[in-house]
CSV table of C-alpha atoms and ligand atoms in Angstrom, one decimal:
chain,number,residue,atom,x,y,z
C,1,MET,CA,26.2,-6.9,-4.3
C,2,ILE,CA,22.8,-5.7,-5.4
C,3,ASP,CA,21.6,-7.0,-8.8
C,4,THR,CA,19.5,-4.5,-10.7
C,5,THR,CA,19.3,-6.4,-14.0
C,6,LEU,CA,15.9,-7.5,-15.2
C,7,ASP,CA,16.1,-11.0,-16.6
C,8,ASP,CA,13.5,-12.6,-18.9
C,9,GLY,CA,11.4,-13.7,-15.9
C,10,PHE,CA,11.0,-10.1,-14.6
C,11,HIS,CA,10.5,-8.8,-18.2
C,12,ASN,CA,7.7,-11.3,-18.7
C,13,VAL,CA,5.9,-10.2,-15.5
C,14,LEU,CA,6.3,-6.5,-16.6
C,15,GLY,CA,4.9,-7.3,-20.0
C,16,ILE,CA,1.8,-9.0,-18.6
C,17,VAL,CA,1.2,-6.3,-16.0
C,18,ARG,CA,1.7,-3.6,-18.6
C,19,HIS,CA,-0.9,-5.1,-20.9
C,20,LEU,CA,-3.5,-5.5,-18.0
C,21,GLY,CA,-2.8,-2.0,-16.8
C,22,GLN,CA,-3.2,-0.4,-20.2
C,23,SER,CA,-6.2,-2.4,-21.4
C,24,LEU,CA,-8.2,-2.7,-18.2
C,25,LEU,CA,-7.0,-0.6,-15.2
C,26,ARG,CA,-6.5,2.7,-16.9
C,27,PRO,CA,-10.0,2.8,-18.5
C,28,ALA,CA,-11.7,1.6,-15.2
C,29,GLY,CA,-9.7,4.1,-13.1
C,30,LEU,CA,-10.6,7.0,-15.4
C,31,GLU,CA,-14.2,6.0,-15.4
C,32,ALA,CA,-14.3,6.0,-11.6
C,33,ASP,CA,-12.4,9.3,-11.3
C,34,ARG,CA,-14.9,11.0,-13.6
C,35,SER,CA,-17.9,9.5,-11.7
C,36,GLY,CA,-16.5,10.3,-8.3
C,37,ASP,CA,-17.3,6.8,-6.9
C,38,PRO,CA,-15.2,3.7,-6.3
C,39,ILE,CA,-15.3,1.0,-9.0
C,40,PRO,CA,-18.5,-1.1,-8.1
C,41,VAL,CA,-18.0,-4.7,-7.0
C,42,ASP,CA,-19.8,-6.0,-10.0
C,43,HIS,CA,-17.7,-4.2,-12.5
C,44,PRO,CA,-16.5,-6.5,-15.3
C,45,VAL,CA,-12.8,-5.5,-14.7
C,46,PHE,CA,-12.9,-7.5,-11.4
C,47,ALA,CA,-14.4,-10.6,-13.0
C,48,THR,CA,-11.7,-10.5,-15.7
C,49,PHE,CA,-8.9,-10.2,-13.2
C,50,ASN,CA,-10.4,-12.8,-11.0
C,51,GLN,CA,-10.8,-15.3,-13.8
C,52,MET,CA,-7.1,-14.9,-14.5
C,53,GLY,CA,-6.3,-15.8,-10.9
C,54,PHE,CA,-4.6,-12.4,-10.5
C,55,THR,CA,-5.0,-11.4,-6.8
C,56,LEU,CA,-3.4,-8.6,-5.0
C,57,GLY,CA,-1.6,-9.8,-1.9
C,58,GLY,CA,-1.5,-13.3,-3.5
C,59,MET,CA,2.3,-13.1,-4.1
C,60,GLY,CA,4.4,-14.8,-1.4
C,61,MET,CA,6.3,-11.7,-0.3
C,62,GLY,CA,8.2,-11.3,2.9
C,63,LYS,CA,11.4,-12.7,4.4
C,64,ASN,CA,10.0,-16.2,4.5
C,65,ALA,CA,9.8,-16.3,0.7
C,66,SER,CA,12.4,-18.6,-0.7
C,67,GLY,CA,13.8,-18.9,-4.2
C,68,ALA,CA,14.5,-22.0,-6.3
C,69,ASN,CA,17.7,-24.0,-5.7
C,70,GLY,CA,18.8,-22.0,-2.7
C,71,GLU,CA,18.8,-18.7,-4.7
C,72,PRO,CA,17.3,-15.6,-3.2
C,73,SER,CA,13.6,-15.3,-3.6
C,74,ARG,CA,12.3,-13.2,-6.4
C,75,ALA,CA,8.9,-12.5,-4.8
C,76,ASN,CA,9.6,-9.1,-3.3
C,77,ARG,CA,11.3,-7.7,-6.4
C,78,THR,CA,8.5,-9.0,-8.6
C,79,ALA,CA,6.0,-7.3,-6.3
C,80,ILE,CA,7.9,-4.0,-6.6
C,81,LEU,CA,8.1,-4.2,-10.4
C,82,ALA,CA,4.4,-5.0,-10.6
C,83,ALA,CA,3.4,-2.4,-8.1
C,84,GLU,CA,5.2,0.4,-10.0
C,85,GLU,CA,3.8,-0.7,-13.4
C,86,LEU,CA,0.2,-1.1,-12.2
C,87,ALA,CA,0.4,2.3,-10.5
C,88,TYR,CA,1.6,3.8,-13.8
C,89,TRP,CA,-1.7,2.8,-15.4
C,90,ASP,CA,-4.0,3.5,-12.4
C,91,GLN,CA,-3.3,3.1,-8.7
C,92,GLY,CA,-6.9,3.6,-7.5
C,93,ALA,CA,-8.1,0.8,-9.8
C,94,THR,CA,-5.2,-1.4,-8.7
C,95,MET,CA,-6.0,-0.9,-5.0
C,96,SER,CA,-9.6,-2.0,-5.7
C,97,LEU,CA,-8.6,-5.3,-7.4
C,98,PRO,CA,-9.8,-8.5,-5.7
C,99,GLY,CA,-7.5,-10.3,-3.3
C,100,PRO,CA,-6.5,-10.3,0.4
C,101,GLY,CA,-4.6,-7.0,-0.2
C,102,LEU,CA,-2.9,-5.5,2.9
C,103,GLY,CA,-4.6,-8.2,5.0
C,104,ALA,CA,-2.4,-10.9,3.6
C,105,PRO,CA,1.0,-10.0,5.2
C,106,PRO,CA,-0.1,-10.4,8.9
C,107,ILE,CA,-2.0,-13.6,8.1
C,108,ARG,CA,1.0,-15.0,6.3
C,109,LEU,CA,3.4,-13.9,9.0
C,110,LEU,CA,1.3,-14.9,12.1
C,111,GLY,CA,-1.4,-17.2,10.9
C,112,THR,CA,-1.7,-20.9,11.6
C,113,ASP,CA,-2.1,-23.3,8.6
C,114,ASP,CA,-5.8,-23.5,9.3
C,115,GLN,CA,-6.1,-19.7,9.3
C,116,LYS,CA,-4.1,-19.4,6.1
C,117,GLN,CA,-6.5,-21.9,4.5
C,118,ARG,CA,-9.6,-20.2,5.8
C,119,PHE,CA,-8.7,-16.6,5.0
C,120,LEU,CA,-6.0,-16.6,2.2
C,121,ILE,CA,-7.2,-19.6,0.1
C,122,ASP,CA,-10.8,-20.5,0.6
C,123,PRO,CA,-12.5,-17.1,-0.1
C,124,PHE,CA,-10.4,-16.5,-3.2
C,125,LYS,CA,-10.6,-19.8,-5.0
C,126,ASP,CA,-13.8,-19.4,-6.9
C,127,PRO,CA,-12.8,-17.8,-10.3
C,128,THR,CA,-16.4,-16.6,-10.8
C,129,LYS,CA,-16.6,-14.7,-7.5
C,130,PRO,CA,-14.2,-11.8,-6.9
C,131,ALA,CA,-13.4,-11.4,-3.2
C,132,TRP,CA,-11.5,-8.9,-1.1
C,133,GLY,CA,-9.7,-8.8,2.3
C,134,ALA,CA,-8.8,-5.6,4.2
C,135,TYR,CA,-6.5,-4.4,7.0
C,136,ALA,CA,-7.6,-2.0,9.7
C,137,THR,CA,-5.5,-0.2,12.3
C,138,THR,CA,-6.4,3.4,11.8
C,139,GLU,CA,-8.8,5.2,14.2
C,140,ALA,CA,-9.7,8.8,14.6
C,141,ALA,CA,-7.0,9.3,17.3
C,142,ALA,CA,-4.6,6.6,16.1
C,143,GLY,CA,-3.1,7.2,12.7
C,144,SER,CA,0.7,7.4,12.8
C,145,ASP,CA,0.4,6.9,16.6
C,146,VAL,CA,-0.8,3.3,16.4
C,147,ALA,CA,-0.1,2.6,20.1
C,148,ARG,CA,-3.2,4.8,20.8
C,149,ILE,CA,-5.6,2.3,19.3
C,150,ARG,CA,-8.8,2.3,21.4
C,151,THR,CA,-10.7,-0.6,19.8
C,152,THR,CA,-10.9,-3.2,22.6
C,153,ALA,CA,-11.0,-7.0,22.6
C,154,THR,CA,-12.4,-8.5,25.8
C,155,GLN,CA,-12.1,-12.2,26.3
C,156,ASP,CA,-15.3,-14.1,27.0
C,157,GLY,CA,-14.8,-17.8,27.2
C,158,ASP,CA,-13.6,-19.0,23.8
C,159,ASP,CA,-14.5,-15.7,22.2
C,160,TYR,CA,-13.4,-12.1,22.1
C,161,ILE,CA,-15.9,-9.2,22.1
C,162,ILE,CA,-14.7,-6.3,19.9
C,163,ASN,CA,-15.8,-2.7,20.4
C,164,GLY,CA,-14.5,0.3,18.5
C,165,ASN,CA,-14.3,2.1,15.1
C,166,LYS,CA,-11.8,2.0,12.3
C,167,MET,CA,-11.6,4.6,9.5
C,168,PHE,CA,-10.0,5.0,6.1
C,169,ILE,CA,-10.0,1.3,5.5
C,170,THR,CA,-9.2,0.3,1.9
C,171,ASN,CA,-11.8,-2.1,0.5
C,172,GLY,CA,-13.3,-2.2,4.0
C,173,ALA,CA,-16.9,-2.4,2.8
C,174,ARG,CA,-16.5,-5.0,0.2
C,175,ALA,CA,-14.1,-7.3,2.1
C,176,SER,CA,-15.0,-10.8,3.1
C,177,TRP,CA,-12.9,-10.3,6.2
C,178,VAL,CA,-10.9,-7.6,7.8
C,179,VAL,CA,-7.7,-8.0,9.9
C,180,VAL,CA,-8.6,-5.6,12.8
C,181,PHE,CA,-6.1,-4.5,15.4
C,182,ALA,CA,-7.6,-4.2,18.9
C,183,THR,CA,-6.2,-4.0,22.4
C,184,VAL,CA,-6.7,-6.7,25.0
C,185,ASP,CA,-5.5,-4.2,27.7
C,186,PRO,CA,-5.2,-0.5,26.9
C,187,THR,CA,-2.7,0.0,29.8
C,188,LEU,CA,-0.2,-2.2,28.0
C,189,GLY,CA,0.1,0.1,25.0
C,190,ARG,CA,1.7,-1.7,22.0
C,191,ALA,CA,2.1,-4.9,24.0
C,192,GLY,CA,-1.6,-5.3,24.4
C,193,GLN,CA,-2.5,-5.2,20.7
C,194,ARG,CA,-3.7,-8.2,18.9
C,195,PRO,CA,-4.9,-8.7,15.3
C,196,PHE,CA,-8.3,-10.5,14.7
C,197,VAL,CA,-9.7,-11.6,11.4
C,198,ILE,CA,-13.3,-10.5,11.5
C,199,GLU,CA,-15.6,-11.9,8.8
C,200,LYS,CA,-18.3,-10.0,7.0
C,201,GLY,CA,-21.7,-10.7,8.4
C,202,THR,CA,-20.4,-11.2,12.0
C,203,PRO,CA,-23.1,-9.6,14.2
C,204,GLY,CA,-22.0,-6.2,15.5
C,205,PHE,CA,-19.7,-5.5,12.5
C,206,THR,CA,-21.2,-2.7,10.3
C,207,VAL,CA,-19.9,-0.4,7.6
C,208,GLY,CA,-20.3,3.3,7.7
C,209,ARG,CA,-19.3,6.1,5.3
C,210,ILE,CA,-17.4,5.6,2.1
C,211,GLU,CA,-15.0,8.5,1.9
C,212,LYS,CA,-15.0,11.1,-0.9
C,213,LYS,CA,-11.3,11.6,-1.6
C,214,MET,CA,-9.2,14.0,-3.7
C,215,GLY,CA,-7.5,11.1,-5.5
C,216,LEU,CA,-7.4,7.3,-5.8
C,217,THR,CA,-11.2,7.7,-6.4
C,218,ALA,CA,-11.5,4.2,-7.9
C,219,SER,CA,-10.5,2.7,-4.5
C,220,GLU,CA,-13.1,2.3,-1.8
C,221,THR,CA,-12.1,3.8,1.6
C,222,ALA,CA,-14.6,2.9,4.4
C,223,THR,CA,-15.4,3.5,8.1
C,224,LEU,CA,-16.0,0.3,10.1
C,225,PHE,CA,-17.9,-0.1,13.3
C,226,PHE,CA,-17.6,-2.9,15.8
C,227,GLU,CA,-20.2,-3.0,18.5
C,228,ASP,CA,-20.2,-6.0,20.9
C,229,CYS,CA,-18.9,-8.0,17.9
C,230,ARG,CA,-18.2,-11.6,19.1
C,231,VAL,CA,-15.2,-13.2,17.4
C,232,PRO,CA,-13.9,-16.7,18.1
C,233,ALA,CA,-10.5,-16.9,19.6
C,234,ALA,CA,-9.6,-19.0,16.6
C,235,ASN,CA,-9.7,-15.8,14.6
C,236,MET,CA,-6.9,-14.2,16.6
C,237,LEU,CA,-3.6,-14.1,14.7
C,238,GLY,CA,-0.2,-14.8,16.4
C,239,THR,CA,-1.3,-17.0,19.3
C,240,GLY,CA,1.6,-18.9,20.6
C,241,LYS,CA,4.2,-17.2,18.4
C,242,GLY,CA,5.3,-14.7,21.1
C,243,LYS,CA,4.6,-11.8,18.7
C,244,SER,CA,2.4,-8.9,19.8
C,245,GLY,CA,0.0,-7.5,17.2
C,246,PHE,CA,2.1,-4.3,17.2
C,247,LYS,CA,5.2,-6.2,16.2
C,248,ALA,CA,3.2,-7.9,13.5
C,249,ALA,CA,2.0,-4.6,12.2
C,250,MET,CA,5.5,-3.3,12.2
C,251,ALA,CA,7.0,-6.3,10.5
C,252,THR,CA,4.5,-6.0,7.6
C,253,PHE,CA,5.8,-2.5,6.9
C,254,ASP,CA,9.2,-3.8,5.8
C,255,ILE,CA,7.3,-5.6,3.0
C,256,THR,CA,4.7,-3.0,2.1
C,257,ARG,CA,6.6,0.3,2.4
C,258,PRO,CA,8.9,-0.3,-0.6
C,259,MET,CA,5.8,-1.4,-2.5
C,260,VAL,CA,3.9,1.7,-1.6
C,261,ALA,CA,7.0,3.8,-2.5
C,262,ALA,CA,7.2,2.0,-5.9
C,263,MET,CA,3.5,2.8,-6.5
C,264,GLY,CA,4.4,6.5,-6.0
C,265,VAL,CA,7.2,6.1,-8.6
C,266,GLY,CA,4.7,4.6,-11.1
C,267,ILE,CA,2.3,7.6,-10.7
C,268,GLY,CA,5.2,10.1,-11.0
C,269,ARG,CA,6.5,8.3,-14.1
C,270,CYS,CA,3.0,8.5,-15.7
C,271,ALA,CA,2.9,12.3,-15.2
C,272,TRP,CA,6.5,12.6,-16.4
C,273,ASP,CA,5.9,10.6,-19.6
C,274,ARG,CA,2.9,12.7,-20.5
C,275,ALA,CA,4.8,16.0,-19.8
C,276,ALA,CA,7.8,14.8,-22.0
C,277,GLU,CA,5.3,13.9,-24.7
C,278,ILE,CA,3.7,17.4,-24.5
C,279,ALA,CA,7.2,19.1,-24.4
C,280,GLY,CA,8.3,17.0,-27.4
C,281,ALA,CA,5.3,18.1,-29.5
C,282,ALA,CA,5.0,21.8,-28.4
C,283,PHE,CA,8.4,23.2,-27.2
C,284,SER,CA,10.6,25.1,-29.6
C,285,GLY,CA,13.6,25.7,-27.3
C,286,THR,CA,12.9,29.1,-25.8
C,287,PRO,CA,14.9,29.9,-22.6
C,288,HIS,CA,11.7,29.5,-20.5
C,289,GLU,CA,11.1,26.1,-22.0
C,290,LEU,CA,14.7,25.0,-21.5
C,291,LYS,CA,14.3,25.8,-17.8
C,292,LEU,CA,11.2,23.7,-17.7
C,293,LEU,CA,13.0,20.9,-19.4
C,294,ASP,CA,15.9,21.1,-16.9
C,295,ARG,CA,13.3,20.7,-14.1
C,296,LEU,CA,11.8,17.8,-15.9
C,297,ALA,CA,15.2,16.1,-16.2
C,298,ASP,CA,15.7,16.8,-12.4
C,299,ALA,CA,12.4,15.1,-11.8
C,300,ARG,CA,13.5,12.1,-13.8
C,301,ARG,CA,16.7,11.8,-11.8
C,302,ARG,CA,14.7,11.7,-8.6
C,303,LEU,CA,12.3,9.1,-9.9
C,304,ASP,CA,15.1,6.9,-11.1
C,305,ALA,CA,16.9,7.2,-7.7
C,306,ALA,CA,13.6,6.4,-6.0
C,307,ARG,CA,13.1,3.3,-8.0
C,308,LEU,CA,16.6,2.1,-7.0
C,309,LEU,CA,15.8,2.6,-3.3
C,310,CYS,CA,12.7,0.5,-3.7
C,311,TRP,CA,14.5,-2.2,-5.6
C,312,HIS,CA,17.3,-2.3,-3.0
C,313,ALA,CA,14.8,-2.7,-0.1
C,314,ALA,CA,13.0,-5.5,-2.0
C,315,TRP,CA,16.2,-7.2,-2.9
C,316,LYS,CA,17.3,-7.2,0.7
C,317,MET,CA,14.0,-8.8,1.7
C,318,ASP,CA,14.4,-11.4,-1.0
C,319,CYS,CA,17.9,-12.2,0.5
C,320,ARG,CA,16.3,-12.4,4.0
C,321,MET,CA,18.4,-9.4,5.2
C,322,ASP,CA,17.1,-6.8,7.5
C,323,ASN,CA,15.6,-4.0,5.4
C,324,THR,CA,13.9,-1.7,7.8
C,325,ILE,CA,16.2,1.3,7.0
C,326,ASP,CA,16.0,0.7,3.3
C,327,ALA,CA,12.2,0.3,3.4
C,328,SER,CA,11.9,3.7,5.2
C,329,MET,CA,14.4,5.4,2.9
C,330,SER,CA,12.4,4.3,-0.1
C,331,LYS,CA,9.2,5.4,1.6
C,332,VAL,CA,10.4,8.9,2.6
C,333,TYR,CA,12.1,9.5,-0.7
C,334,ALA,CA,9.9,8.1,-3.5
C,335,PRO,CA,6.5,9.9,-2.7
C,336,ALA,CA,8.4,13.2,-2.5
C,337,ALA,CA,10.1,12.5,-5.8
C,338,ALA,CA,6.8,11.5,-7.4
C,339,LEU,CA,4.9,14.5,-6.1
C,340,TYR,CA,7.7,16.7,-7.5
C,341,ALA,CA,7.4,15.0,-10.8
C,342,THR,CA,3.7,15.6,-11.0
C,343,GLN,CA,4.2,19.3,-10.1
C,344,VAL,CA,6.9,19.8,-12.8
C,345,ALA,CA,4.7,17.9,-15.3
C,346,MET,CA,1.8,20.4,-14.5
C,347,ASP,CA,4.1,23.3,-15.2
C,348,VAL,CA,5.4,21.8,-18.4
C,349,ALA,CA,1.9,21.1,-19.6
C,350,GLY,CA,0.6,24.6,-18.7
C,351,LEU,CA,-3.1,24.8,-19.1
C,352,ALA,CA,-3.3,21.3,-20.4
C,353,GLY,CA,-1.9,20.1,-17.1
C,354,VAL,CA,-4.8,21.5,-15.0
C,355,ARG,CA,-7.6,20.4,-17.2
C,356,ASN,CA,-9.5,17.6,-15.6
C,357,ASP,CA,-9.7,15.6,-18.7
C,358,GLY,CA,-5.9,15.1,-18.8
C,359,LEU,CA,-3.9,12.6,-16.9
C,360,ILE,CA,-1.4,14.9,-15.2
C,361,GLU,CA,-3.8,16.6,-12.8
C,362,LYS,CA,-5.2,13.1,-11.9
C,363,CYS,CA,-1.6,11.9,-11.1
C,364,PHE,CA,-1.2,15.1,-9.0
C,365,ARG,CA,-4.3,14.3,-7.0
C,366,ASP,CA,-3.5,10.5,-6.8
C,367,VAL,CA,0.1,10.8,-5.6
C,368,LYS,CA,-0.3,13.0,-2.5
C,369,VAL,CA,-1.5,10.2,-0.3
C,370,PHE,CA,1.7,8.2,-0.8
C,371,ASP,CA,3.4,10.5,1.7
C,372,ILE,CA,0.6,9.7,4.1
C,373,PHE,CA,-0.3,6.0,4.3
C,374,GLU,CA,2.0,3.2,5.3
C,375,GLY,CA,3.7,5.6,7.6
C,376,THR,CA,3.9,9.3,6.7
C,377,GLY,CA,7.2,11.0,5.5
C,378,GLU,CA,7.7,12.4,9.0
C,379,VAL,CA,7.3,8.9,10.6
C,380,GLN,CA,9.9,7.6,8.2
C,381,ARG,CA,12.3,10.3,9.3
C,382,ILE,CA,11.7,9.2,12.9
C,383,VAL,CA,12.4,5.5,12.0
C,384,LEU,CA,15.6,6.6,10.3
C,385,ALA,CA,16.7,8.8,13.1
C,386,ARG,CA,16.3,5.9,15.5
C,387,ARG,CA,17.9,3.3,13.3
C,388,LEU,CA,20.8,5.3,12.0
C,389,PHE,CA,21.6,7.5,15.1
C,390,GLY,CA,19.8,5.9,18.0
C,391,TYR,CA,17.6,9.0,18.5
C,392,PRO,CA,15.7,10.1,20.6
C,393,ARG,CA,18.3,9.4,23.3
C,394,ASP,CA,16.9,11.4,26.2
C,395,ARG,CA,13.3,10.0,26.4
C,396,PRO,CA,11.4,6.8,25.8
C,397,PRO,CA,10.7,5.9,22.2
C,398,ALA,CA,7.8,7.9,20.7
C,399,ALA,CA,4.7,5.8,20.1
C,400,VAL,CA,4.5,6.3,16.4
C,401,ALA,CA,4.5,3.5,13.8
C,402,THR,CA,8.2,2.9,13.8
C,403,ALA,CA,9.8,-0.5,13.5
A,501,LIG,C1,-6.6,6.5,0.7
A,501,LIG,C2,-6.2,6.0,2.1
A,501,LIG,C3,-6.2,4.6,2.3
A,501,LIG,C4,-6.0,4.2,3.6
A,501,LIG,N1,-6.1,2.8,3.8
A,501,LIG,C5,-5.9,2.3,5.1
A,501,LIG,C6,-6.1,0.9,5.4
A,501,LIG,O1,-6.4,0.1,4.5
A,501,LIG,N2,-5.9,0.5,6.7
A,501,LIG,C7,-5.6,1.4,7.7
A,501,LIG,O2,-5.5,0.9,8.8
A,501,LIG,N3,-5.4,2.7,7.4
A,501,LIG,C8,-5.5,3.2,6.2
A,501,LIG,N4,-5.3,4.5,5.9
A,501,LIG,C9,-5.0,5.4,7.0
A,501,LIG,C10,-3.5,5.9,7.0
A,501,LIG,O3,-2.7,4.8,7.3
A,501,LIG,C11,-3.4,7.0,7.9
A,501,LIG,O4,-4.0,8.1,7.3
A,501,LIG,C12,-1.9,7.3,8.2
A,501,LIG,O5,-1.4,6.3,9.1
A,501,LIG,C13,-1.7,8.7,8.9
A,501,LIG,O6,-2.6,8.8,10.0
A,501,LIG,P1,-3.4,10.2,10.2
A,501,LIG,O7,-4.1,10.4,8.9
A,501,LIG,O8,-4.3,10.0,11.4
A,501,LIG,O9,-2.4,11.3,10.3
A,501,LIG,P2,-1.6,11.7,11.7
A,501,LIG,O10,-0.9,10.5,12.3
A,501,LIG,O11,-2.6,12.4,12.6
A,501,LIG,O12,-0.5,12.7,11.1
A,501,LIG,C14,-0.9,14.1,10.8
A,501,LIG,C15,0.5,14.8,10.5
A,501,LIG,O13,1.3,14.8,11.6
A,501,LIG,C16,2.6,14.2,11.3
A,501,LIG,N5,3.0,13.5,12.5
A,501,LIG,C17,2.3,12.5,13.2
A,501,LIG,N6,3.1,12.0,14.2
A,501,LIG,C18,4.2,12.7,14.2
A,501,LIG,C19,5.4,12.7,15.0
A,501,LIG,N7,5.5,11.9,16.1
A,501,LIG,N8,6.4,13.5,14.7
A,501,LIG,C20,6.3,14.4,13.6
A,501,LIG,N9,5.2,14.4,12.8
A,501,LIG,C21,4.2,13.6,13.1
A,501,LIG,C22,2.3,13.3,10.2
A,501,LIG,O14,3.5,13.1,9.4
A,501,LIG,C23,1.3,14.1,9.4
A,501,LIG,O15,1.9,15.0,8.6
A,501,LIG,C24,-5.6,5.0,4.6
A,501,LIG,C25,-5.5,6.4,4.4
A,501,LIG,C26,-5.8,6.9,3.1
A,501,LIG,C27,-5.8,8.4,2.9
């Protein structure tokens, strides 16, 4: 039976995260949004978080997490709670925080002890030096369809030579290393894919454009180039574990999709709270206003339902149960609920909603991408069709990012 109560431990985490979000992330995120550029690496907000030892991706999530005294782990539920609350204050700023980020799950899942030490511990242990990791699968012709990756890894003695480009990579320019998915044999499709940890400064690894985006401005999104980039075989993840890079990429989705869904809920809740505040101060109960309030209540129902789906997916992961269906359900539902909440909030706020010095229009711009990354809404529908009903039945599985 799923337990949805928040005990003191969870409340403590929420309290800390709320304080950090309100005092540090919201101001830094608004500053970046107004300037149009990501938060610079030397911004004091990073030094502050780093000194506290707060790193994104630092929490021991996943099915291997274990709780005390044989109890289920709390790591995945803690991550969900923190993700929603941080996003409430500013998701762009949260994504830019130091830490291994999305690069952590594949290393944790497939890395050797030596690789975990080299990539998850050593770069992040100096409290005076904020450091980042990144995760790169996306290419111009391989977004949802990750089997179409064209970046190649060609073995040469004890090394691999990487050639190809990656785009839309979060923290890609500032990262000390990037987990890069490449294929050792394009004719093998998914089975040929392998993740490599490529360190900054490796000859042949260069950074291109930093994207200008409609939302999440505080977060850096970079294009990466690999040209005859020589990487030691010791940097390949998953050797000897019988898991292809594709399977590794898919397995991390069960961890990250509910988190990304929860971030959407956080942004939707931020817009909702602001709209409720505006309605409370300005509405007098005209029929038109009551209709708006009914829509606002509907938005709240959807947000609350979305939150429960996220919690359920995380709870199953904490109990080491298969959660692929739950992770996809949360990911298809929550971003849509959150987008709806920001739209209704705009309507409630009227002109105040579209002014770019207000929070609501920023939430509206920030939330759209939650239906795109970590598997689009359409991709989640495919995952669910396959898992719930065994579709498609009449042809080989589509090559999209489905687990
Ligand atoms: C802010 C931001 C940060 C990102 N960070 C990272 C990162 O750190 N690392 C990384 O690797 N990538 C990252 N991405 C890339 C992201 O994962 C991709 O944008 C995403 O996978 C979708 O790929 P695409 O944009 O190529 O869209 P496409 O896959 O081309 O999809 C376009 C449209 O077609 C639909 N579609 C696609 N396939 C199907 C199908 N089979 N059936 C039905 N409909 C379909 C999709 O739902 C979508 O609506 C980031 C993107 C953004 C915007």
